[in-house]
Amino acid sequence: MDRNLSRLAIALVVGAMAPLFDSTIVSVALHTLSHDLRVSVDTIQWVSTGYLLAMGVTVPIVGWLQNRVGGRRLWMASLVVFLVGSVLCSLAWDVSSLIGFRIVQGVGAGAMMPLLTTLLMQAAGGRSVGKLMSIVSLPTALGPILGPVIGGLILGAGSWPWLFWVNVPFAVVGLVLAWRFIPADGPTGKARLDVVGLVLLSPAVVGILFGLSNASRTDGFARFDVWAPLGAGLLLLVAFCLWATRRRDAALVDLALLRHRPLAAAATLMFLMGAALYGGMLLLPLSFQELRGADALDAGLLLIPQGVGSLLSRSLAGRLTDRIGARTVAIVGFAIVLLATIPFAFADGSTSSWWIGLVLVVRGLGLGAVMIPIMAVGFVGLARPEMPHASTITRLSQQLGGAFGTAVLAVVLAGAAAGNDAAAAFQEAFWWAIGVTAFATVMAALLPGRRPVPPAPGTLAPQPAGASVE
C-alpha cells in the first residue's frame, strides 16, 4: 500500500482500539460492578445497554457531521469525547453516574466506528480494499483475545475504576497519530441536517436495540418492554425508509444507495454476520460457565483460540479479496464457521478442552475470512460523497444483526432449558446458530465475485478492487 495510506490506517486503528478493547474489558466486570456498587444485575446491565443505545443514536448522524466539520476534526473530537468519558467512568461515585458516563463513551464510540471505515475508503479510492479491511479489523480480532485477560488481571490486582484507565494510552497515542497522519480537511458541503430523518431513525434504532436487549429475560419476546419498543422502533424505521426514499441524497442516510447491488448484499451479510458472531459470543461463554464450571475470566480465556484464528486469517483474506473477489472468500469463510460450529451442537461438559480449543481456532479462521470481504465490498463503485452513507448503512446492519442474533438465541436457550438438561439446551441453541450461518453461506452468493480491472490512479472506477457487479 501507499506509505501515507498505511500511516493513516495505523493512526485510525490505534485510536479505534480504545472503544473495542473497552467493550470486552467491561463485559467481564459486570458481576464485580454489581457487587461493588451494591445494585442488582438488571441495573448494572445498563452499563452496557446505555453504551449500546448511545452508539445507536450517534451512528446515523456521522455522515452529516463529517460533511459539516471534516473527517479529521470529527475523528479527533470523537476520540476526545471517548477519552473524557473513560476518565469520568473511573471517577464515577455510584451506578447512575457510571451509566451516564458510559453514555458519553458510547457517543464517542458511535462516531468513531463508521468514520474509521469511511476515512480509509475515501483515502484508498477503491485500491487495496481487502488489505485495508484486514488492518481495520485488527482491533476486532484483538479485543476478544486480550480484553478479558486485561480485565481479569486488573480486577485481580486492583479495583474496577482502573478498567477505564486502559483506554487512556490508546486514546492519547491515537490523538497524536491522528494529528500527524490524518490529512487535514474541512467541511465538504453545507447540507442541512435532515431533522425529520433524525427524529425517525435514531429513536427507531434505540427502540429496536432496547427491545432486543430485554428479550434475554424471563418470557422473552412476550415481555412488554420487548415487543413495545421493538414494534415502535420498527414502525419508525419504516417511516424513515419512506421519508428517505423521497429525499434521496438529501436524507440523513441515502437509502437509494441500496439499489447498488454490492452495498445491498454487504448490508444483508453484515446483518447475518452480526447475528452469527454476537449470537455465538453469547452461547460460547455461557456454555463454558454452565457446562464446565468456568467463571467469567476462565470463559474469556477459553475464547482466546477463536480470536487467534480470526487474527491469523485476516491478512490472507485481505489478499484473496483483492485477487479473486469477495464472493468466494465470503462463501468459504461462512462455510468454515458453519462446520466449526457443528461440534458445539454435540458438546457437553465432558468434551475435551483441547478439542474445543482446536474447533474454536478453525471457527475464528472462518470469522476473520468472512469479515474482510463483506466490509470491503460495500464500497464497490461508490463515489467519495456516498461512502459516509455506506458506512452508516453497514454499521447499523451489523449492530442490529448482532442484537437480533443475541436476542433470538437467548430466547431459544431459555425455552430449551425449561424442558431439558443444560447440555441439551445449549445443543439446541447451537443448532439455531448453525441454521443462521447456513443461511448466510447461501446469501453470500449474492456478493459480486469477479476480479475487476484496477482503477487508474486518481480516479474512482465503477468497480474497484475486490469485486465487480455481474
Coordinates of C-alpha atoms in Angstrom, one line a residue:
M1 CA 0.0 0.0 0.0
D2 CA 0.9 3.6 -0.4
R3 CA 3.0 4.8 2.6
N4 CA 0.7 7.7 3.5
L5 CA -2.3 5.3 3.4
S6 CA -0.5 2.8 5.7
R7 CA 0.2 5.6 8.2
L8 CA -3.4 6.7 8.0
A9 CA -4.6 3.2 8.7
I10 CA -2.3 2.8 11.7
A11 CA -3.4 6.1 13.2
L12 CA -7.1 5.2 12.9
V13 CA -6.6 1.6 14.2
V14 CA -4.7 2.7 17.3
G15 CA -7.5 5.1 18.2
A16 CA -10.2 2.5 17.5
M17 CA -8.6 0.1 19.9
A18 CA -9.8 2.2 22.8
P19 CA -13.5 1.6 22.3
L20 CA -13.1 -2.0 21.0
F21 CA -10.9 -3.1 24.0
D22 CA -13.2 -1.2 26.4
S23 CA -16.3 -3.2 25.4
T24 CA -14.7 -6.6 26.0
I25 CA -13.0 -5.5 29.2
V26 CA -16.2 -4.1 30.7
S27 CA -18.2 -7.2 29.8
V28 CA -16.1 -9.4 32.2
A29 CA -16.5 -6.9 35.0
L30 CA -20.3 -6.6 35.3
H31 CA -20.5 -9.1 38.2
T32 CA -17.8 -7.2 40.1
L33 CA -19.5 -3.8 39.3
S34 CA -22.8 -5.2 40.6
H35 CA -21.2 -6.4 43.8
D36 CA -19.1 -3.3 44.5
L37 CA -21.8 -0.8 43.6
R38 CA -24.4 -2.8 45.6
V39 CA -27.0 -3.0 42.8
S40 CA -28.9 -5.8 41.0
V41 CA -27.7 -7.5 37.8
D42 CA -30.7 -5.9 35.9
T43 CA -29.5 -2.4 37.0
I44 CA -25.8 -3.0 36.2
Q45 CA -26.7 -4.2 32.7
W46 CA -27.5 -0.6 31.9
V47 CA -23.7 0.0 32.0
S48 CA -23.6 -2.0 28.7
T49 CA -27.1 -1.1 27.5
G50 CA -26.7 2.6 27.9
Y51 CA -23.4 2.5 26.0
L52 CA -25.0 0.5 23.2
L53 CA -28.0 2.8 22.9
A54 CA -25.8 5.9 22.8
M55 CA -23.9 4.4 19.9
G56 CA -27.2 3.7 18.1
V57 CA -28.2 7.3 18.4
T58 CA -24.9 8.6 17.2
V59 CA -24.2 6.4 14.2
P60 CA -26.9 7.9 11.9
I61 CA -25.6 11.5 12.1
V62 CA -21.9 10.7 11.5
G63 CA -22.1 11.3 7.7
W64 CA -23.7 14.7 8.2
L65 CA -21.2 15.7 10.8
Q66 CA -18.3 14.7 8.6
N67 CA -19.7 16.9 5.8
R68 CA -20.1 19.8 8.3
V69 CA -16.8 19.7 10.2
G70 CA -14.5 17.4 8.2
G71 CA -13.3 13.9 8.8
R72 CA -10.1 14.7 10.7
R73 CA -11.7 17.1 13.1
L74 CA -14.6 14.7 13.7
W75 CA -12.3 11.8 14.4
M76 CA -10.2 13.7 16.9
A77 CA -13.3 15.2 18.6
S78 CA -14.9 11.8 18.9
L79 CA -11.7 10.3 20.4
V80 CA -11.6 13.2 22.9
V81 CA -15.2 12.5 23.9
F82 CA -14.4 8.9 24.4
L83 CA -11.3 9.8 26.4
V84 CA -13.2 12.2 28.6
G85 CA -15.9 9.6 29.1
S86 CA -13.4 7.0 30.1
V87 CA -11.8 9.2 32.7
L88 CA -15.2 10.2 34.1
C89 CA -16.2 6.5 34.3
S90 CA -13.1 5.8 36.5
L91 CA -14.3 8.6 38.8
A92 CA -17.9 7.5 39.0
W93 CA -19.3 7.6 42.5
D94 CA -22.4 5.4 42.0
V95 CA -24.2 3.3 39.4
S96 CA -26.2 6.3 38.0
S97 CA -23.1 8.3 37.4
L98 CA -21.3 5.3 35.8
I99 CA -24.2 4.7 33.4
G100 CA -24.2 8.4 32.5
F101 CA -20.5 8.5 31.8
R102 CA -20.8 5.2 29.8
I103 CA -23.3 7.0 27.6
V104 CA -20.7 9.7 27.0
Q105 CA -18.3 7.0 25.9
G106 CA -21.0 5.5 23.6
V107 CA -21.4 8.8 21.8
G108 CA -17.7 8.9 21.1
A109 CA -17.5 5.3 20.0
G110 CA -20.7 5.6 17.9
A111 CA -19.0 8.4 15.8
M112 CA -15.6 6.6 15.5
M113 CA -16.7 3.2 14.2
P114 CA -18.3 4.2 10.9
L115 CA -15.9 7.1 10.5
L116 CA -13.0 4.6 10.7
T117 CA -14.1 2.8 7.6
T118 CA -15.2 6.0 5.7
L119 CA -11.8 7.8 6.1
L120 CA -9.9 4.7 4.9
M121 CA -12.1 4.0 1.9
Q122 CA -12.1 7.7 0.8
A123 CA -8.3 7.8 1.0
A124 CA -7.9 4.5 -0.8
G125 CA -10.1 5.5 -3.7
G126 CA -11.0 1.8 -4.3
R127 CA -7.5 0.4 -4.2
S128 CA -6.3 -2.5 -2.0
V129 CA -9.6 -2.5 -0.1
G130 CA -9.0 -6.1 1.0
K131 CA -5.7 -5.2 2.6
L132 CA -7.2 -2.1 4.2
M133 CA -10.1 -4.1 5.8
S134 CA -7.6 -6.6 7.2
I135 CA -6.0 -3.7 9.0
V136 CA -9.3 -2.2 10.1
S137 CA -10.4 -5.5 11.6
L138 CA -7.3 -5.8 13.7
P139 CA -8.9 -4.3 16.9
T140 CA -12.0 -6.5 16.4
A141 CA -9.7 -9.5 16.4
L142 CA -7.5 -8.4 19.3
G143 CA -10.4 -7.3 21.5
P144 CA -11.8 -10.8 22.3
I145 CA -8.2 -12.1 22.8
L146 CA -6.8 -9.5 25.1
G147 CA -9.8 -7.8 26.6
P148 CA -11.0 -10.5 29.0
V149 CA -7.4 -11.2 30.1
I150 CA -6.7 -7.5 30.7
G151 CA -10.0 -7.1 32.6
G152 CA -9.3 -10.1 34.7
L153 CA -5.8 -9.0 35.6
I154 CA -7.0 -5.6 36.6
L155 CA -9.8 -6.9 38.7
G156 CA -7.4 -9.4 40.3
A157 CA -4.8 -6.7 41.2
G158 CA -6.9 -3.6 41.8
S159 CA -10.4 -2.1 41.7
W160 CA -12.8 -1.6 38.9
P161 CA -12.1 2.1 38.2
W162 CA -8.8 1.0 36.7
L163 CA -10.7 -0.8 34.0
F164 CA -11.3 2.6 32.3
W165 CA -7.8 3.9 32.5
V166 CA -6.7 1.2 30.0
N167 CA -8.4 3.4 27.3
V168 CA -6.3 6.4 28.1
P169 CA -3.0 5.4 26.4
F170 CA -4.7 4.2 23.3
A171 CA -6.7 7.5 23.1
V172 CA -3.7 9.7 23.7
V173 CA -1.5 8.0 21.3
G174 CA -4.4 7.8 18.8
L175 CA -4.8 11.6 19.0
V176 CA -1.1 12.2 18.4
L177 CA -1.1 9.9 15.4
A178 CA -4.3 11.4 14.1
W179 CA -2.8 14.9 14.3
R180 CA 0.3 13.8 12.4
F181 CA -1.0 11.4 9.8
I182 CA -4.7 12.1 9.0
P183 CA -4.8 14.6 6.2
A184 CA -6.2 17.9 7.1
D185 CA -9.6 18.5 5.6
G186 CA -12.5 20.8 6.1
P187 CA -16.2 20.8 5.5
T188 CA -17.2 19.2 2.2
G189 CA -20.6 20.6 2.0
K190 CA -23.3 22.7 3.6
A191 CA -26.1 20.2 3.6
R192 CA -28.8 20.9 6.1
L193 CA -29.5 18.4 8.8
D194 CA -32.4 16.1 7.9
V195 CA -34.2 16.8 11.2
V196 CA -37.2 14.7 10.3
G197 CA -34.9 11.8 9.3
L198 CA -33.0 12.1 12.6
V199 CA -36.2 12.2 14.7
L200 CA -37.3 9.0 12.9
L201 CA -34.1 7.0 12.6
S202 CA -32.3 7.5 15.9
P203 CA -35.3 6.6 18.0
A204 CA -36.0 3.7 15.7
V205 CA -32.5 2.2 16.3
V206 CA -32.8 2.9 20.0
G207 CA -36.2 1.2 20.2
I208 CA -35.1 -1.9 18.3
L209 CA -31.9 -2.3 20.3
F210 CA -33.6 -1.7 23.6
G211 CA -36.4 -4.2 22.9
L212 CA -34.0 -6.8 21.7
S213 CA -31.7 -6.3 24.7
N214 CA -34.6 -7.2 27.0
A215 CA -35.5 -10.4 25.2
S216 CA -33.0 -12.4 27.2
R217 CA -35.0 -12.0 30.3
T218 CA -37.9 -14.2 31.5
D219 CA -40.8 -14.6 29.0
G220 CA -38.6 -13.4 26.1
F221 CA -40.5 -11.6 23.3
A222 CA -43.7 -11.8 25.2
R223 CA -42.5 -9.1 27.6
F224 CA -44.0 -5.6 27.3
D225 CA -40.5 -4.0 27.4
V226 CA -39.5 -6.1 24.4
W227 CA -42.4 -6.0 22.0
A228 CA -43.5 -2.4 22.7
P229 CA -40.1 -0.7 22.0
L230 CA -39.3 -3.2 19.3
G231 CA -42.6 -2.6 17.5
A232 CA -42.3 1.2 17.9
G233 CA -38.8 1.1 16.6
L234 CA -39.8 -1.0 13.5
L235 CA -42.6 1.4 12.7
L236 CA -40.3 4.4 13.0
L237 CA -37.8 2.6 10.7
V238 CA -40.5 2.0 8.1
A239 CA -41.4 5.7 8.3
F240 CA -37.8 6.7 7.9
C241 CA -37.4 4.5 4.8
L242 CA -40.5 6.1 3.2
W243 CA -39.2 9.6 4.1
A244 CA -35.6 8.9 2.9
T245 CA -36.8 7.4 -0.4
R246 CA -38.4 10.7 -1.2
R247 CA -35.4 12.8 0.0
R248 CA -32.8 10.6 -1.7
D249 CA -29.3 12.2 -1.2
A250 CA -30.8 14.9 1.0
A251 CA -31.9 12.3 3.5
L252 CA -29.9 11.7 6.7
V253 CA -28.9 8.3 5.2
D254 CA -29.3 7.9 1.5
L255 CA -31.2 4.6 1.1
A256 CA -31.2 4.9 -2.7
L257 CA -27.7 3.5 -2.5
L258 CA -29.2 0.1 -1.6
R259 CA -30.1 -0.1 -5.3
H260 CA -26.4 -0.7 -5.8
R261 CA -26.0 -4.4 -5.6
P262 CA -22.7 -4.7 -3.7
L263 CA -23.9 -2.4 -0.9
A264 CA -27.2 -4.2 -0.6
A265 CA -25.5 -7.6 -0.5
A266 CA -22.9 -6.3 2.0
A267 CA -25.6 -4.8 4.3
T268 CA -27.5 -8.1 4.3
L269 CA -24.4 -10.2 5.0
M270 CA -23.3 -7.7 7.7
F271 CA -26.7 -8.3 9.5
L272 CA -26.2 -12.1 9.2
M273 CA -22.6 -12.0 10.2
G274 CA -23.5 -9.8 13.3
A275 CA -26.1 -12.4 14.2
A276 CA -23.7 -15.3 13.8
L277 CA -20.8 -13.5 15.6
Y278 CA -22.6 -12.0 18.5
G279 CA -25.0 -14.9 18.9
G280 CA -22.0 -17.2 19.2
M281 CA -20.4 -14.9 21.7
L282 CA -23.5 -15.3 23.8
L283 CA -23.6 -19.1 23.7
L284 CA -20.0 -20.0 23.9
P285 CA -19.0 -18.3 27.2
L286 CA -22.3 -19.2 28.8
S287 CA -21.8 -22.9 27.8
F288 CA -18.3 -22.8 29.3
Q289 CA -19.8 -21.5 32.6
E290 CA -22.8 -23.7 32.8
L291 CA -21.4 -27.0 31.5
R292 CA -17.7 -26.7 32.6
G293 CA -18.0 -24.7 35.8
A294 CA -15.8 -21.8 34.4
D295 CA -16.0 -18.3 35.9
A296 CA -16.3 -15.3 33.7
L297 CA -12.5 -14.8 33.3
D298 CA -11.9 -18.5 32.6
A299 CA -14.7 -18.4 30.0
G300 CA -13.0 -15.4 28.3
L301 CA -9.7 -17.3 28.3
L302 CA -11.3 -20.3 26.7
L303 CA -12.4 -18.0 23.8
I304 CA -8.8 -16.9 23.1
P305 CA -8.3 -19.6 20.4
Q306 CA -11.2 -18.2 18.4
G307 CA -9.6 -14.7 18.5
V308 CA -6.2 -16.2 17.5
G309 CA -7.8 -17.9 14.5
S310 CA -9.5 -14.6 13.4
L311 CA -6.2 -12.8 13.8
L312 CA -4.4 -15.4 11.6
S313 CA -6.8 -15.3 8.7
R314 CA -7.1 -11.5 8.2
S315 CA -4.1 -11.0 6.1
L316 CA -4.7 -13.9 3.7
A317 CA -8.4 -13.0 3.4
G318 CA -7.5 -9.4 2.5
R319 CA -5.1 -10.5 -0.2
L320 CA -7.6 -13.1 -1.6
T321 CA -10.4 -10.5 -1.6
D322 CA -8.2 -8.2 -3.8
R323 CA -7.2 -11.0 -6.0
I324 CA -10.3 -13.2 -6.6
G325 CA -13.1 -11.1 -5.3
A326 CA -15.4 -11.0 -2.3
R327 CA -17.9 -13.8 -3.1
T328 CA -15.6 -16.8 -3.0
V329 CA -13.8 -15.6 0.1
A330 CA -17.1 -15.0 2.0
I331 CA -18.7 -18.3 1.0
V332 CA -15.6 -20.2 2.1
G333 CA -15.4 -18.2 5.3
F334 CA -19.1 -18.8 6.2
A335 CA -18.7 -22.5 5.3
I336 CA -15.8 -22.8 7.7
V337 CA -17.8 -21.1 10.5
L338 CA -20.7 -23.4 9.8
L339 CA -18.5 -26.6 10.0
A340 CA -16.7 -25.4 13.1
T341 CA -20.0 -24.6 14.9
I342 CA -21.5 -28.0 14.4
P343 CA -19.3 -29.7 17.0
F344 CA -20.8 -27.5 19.7
A345 CA -24.2 -28.9 18.9
F346 CA -22.9 -32.3 20.2
A347 CA -20.6 -31.0 23.1
D348 CA -21.3 -31.3 26.8
G349 CA -19.4 -30.8 30.0
S350 CA -17.1 -33.9 29.3
T351 CA -15.9 -32.7 25.9
S352 CA -12.2 -32.4 25.7
S353 CA -10.9 -28.8 26.2
W354 CA -8.2 -29.5 23.6
W355 CA -10.9 -30.4 21.0
I356 CA -12.9 -27.3 21.9
G357 CA -9.8 -25.1 21.5
L358 CA -9.0 -26.6 18.1
V359 CA -12.5 -26.1 16.9
L360 CA -12.5 -22.5 18.1
V361 CA -9.3 -21.8 16.2
V362 CA -11.0 -23.1 13.0
R363 CA -14.1 -21.1 13.7
G364 CA -12.0 -18.0 14.2
L365 CA -10.3 -18.5 10.9
G366 CA -13.7 -18.5 9.2
L367 CA -14.9 -15.4 11.1
G368 CA -11.8 -13.5 10.1
A369 CA -12.2 -14.6 6.5
V370 CA -15.8 -13.5 6.4
M371 CA -15.3 -10.1 7.9
I372 CA -12.8 -8.8 5.3
P373 CA -14.7 -9.2 2.0
I374 CA -18.1 -8.1 3.5
M375 CA -16.7 -4.9 4.9
A376 CA -14.8 -4.2 1.7
V377 CA -17.4 -5.0 -0.9
G378 CA -20.0 -2.5 0.4
F379 CA -17.9 0.4 -1.1
V380 CA -17.6 -1.1 -4.6
G381 CA -18.3 1.5 -7.2
L382 CA -19.3 4.3 -4.8
A383 CA -18.2 7.9 -5.2
R384 CA -16.4 9.7 -2.4
P385 CA -19.5 11.6 -1.1
E386 CA -21.5 8.3 -1.0
M387 CA -19.1 6.5 1.3
P388 CA -20.3 8.0 4.6
H389 CA -23.8 6.8 3.8
A390 CA -22.5 3.3 3.0
S391 CA -20.5 3.2 6.3
T392 CA -23.7 4.1 8.2
I393 CA -25.8 1.5 6.5
T394 CA -23.3 -1.3 7.0
R395 CA -22.5 -0.3 10.6
L396 CA -26.2 -0.2 11.5
S397 CA -26.8 -3.5 9.8
Q398 CA -24.1 -5.2 11.8
Q399 CA -25.3 -3.6 15.1
L400 CA -28.9 -4.6 14.5
G401 CA -27.9 -8.1 13.4
G402 CA -25.9 -8.6 16.5
A403 CA -28.7 -7.6 18.7
F404 CA -31.2 -9.7 16.8
G405 CA -29.0 -12.8 16.9
T406 CA -28.3 -12.4 20.6
A407 CA -32.0 -12.0 21.4
V408 CA -33.2 -14.9 19.4
L409 CA -30.6 -17.3 20.7
A410 CA -31.2 -16.2 24.3
V411 CA -34.9 -16.9 23.9
V412 CA -34.2 -20.3 22.3
L413 CA -31.8 -21.2 25.0
A414 CA -34.3 -20.2 27.8
G415 CA -37.1 -22.2 26.1
A416 CA -34.9 -25.2 25.6
A417 CA -33.7 -25.1 29.2
A418 CA -37.2 -25.4 30.5
G419 CA -37.7 -29.0 29.4
N420 CA -34.1 -30.3 29.1
D421 CA -30.9 -30.5 30.9
A422 CA -28.3 -27.7 30.4
A423 CA -26.3 -29.6 27.8
A424 CA -29.3 -30.4 25.6
A425 CA -30.5 -26.8 25.9
F426 CA -27.2 -25.5 24.6
Q427 CA -27.1 -28.1 21.9
E428 CA -30.5 -26.9 20.6
A429 CA -29.4 -23.3 20.7
F430 CA -26.3 -24.1 18.7
W431 CA -28.4 -25.8 16.0
W432 CA -30.2 -22.5 15.6
A433 CA -26.8 -20.7 15.3
I434 CA -25.8 -23.2 12.7
G435 CA -29.1 -22.5 10.8
V436 CA -28.3 -18.8 10.7
T437 CA -24.8 -19.5 9.5
A438 CA -26.0 -21.8 6.8
F439 CA -28.4 -19.2 5.5
A440 CA -25.6 -16.6 5.5
T441 CA -23.5 -19.1 3.4
V442 CA -26.2 -19.3 0.8
M443 CA -26.7 -15.5 0.8
A444 CA -23.0 -14.9 0.3
A445 CA -23.5 -16.0 -3.3
L446 CA -25.2 -12.6 -3.9
L447 CA -21.8 -10.8 -3.4
P448 CA -20.0 -9.7 -6.6
G449 CA -17.2 -12.1 -7.4
R450 CA -15.0 -11.4 -10.5
R451 CA -11.8 -9.6 -10.1
P452 CA -12.2 -6.1 -11.8
V453 CA -9.7 -4.1 -13.8
P454 CA -7.8 -1.9 -11.3
P455 CA -8.8 1.8 -11.4
A456 CA -6.5 4.3 -12.9
P457 CA -4.5 6.4 -10.4
G458 CA -6.5 9.4 -9.2
T459 CA -9.9 8.1 -10.4
L460 CA -12.8 6.2 -8.9
A461 CA -13.5 3.3 -11.3
P462 CA -17.0 1.9 -11.3
Q463 CA -15.8 -1.4 -9.9
P464 CA -12.8 -1.0 -7.5
A465 CA -10.7 -3.8 -6.3
G466 CA -12.3 -6.7 -4.5
A467 CA -15.4 -7.3 -6.5
S468 CA -17.5 -6.5 -9.6
V469 CA -21.1 -6.4 -10.4
E470 CA -22.3 -9.4 -12.5

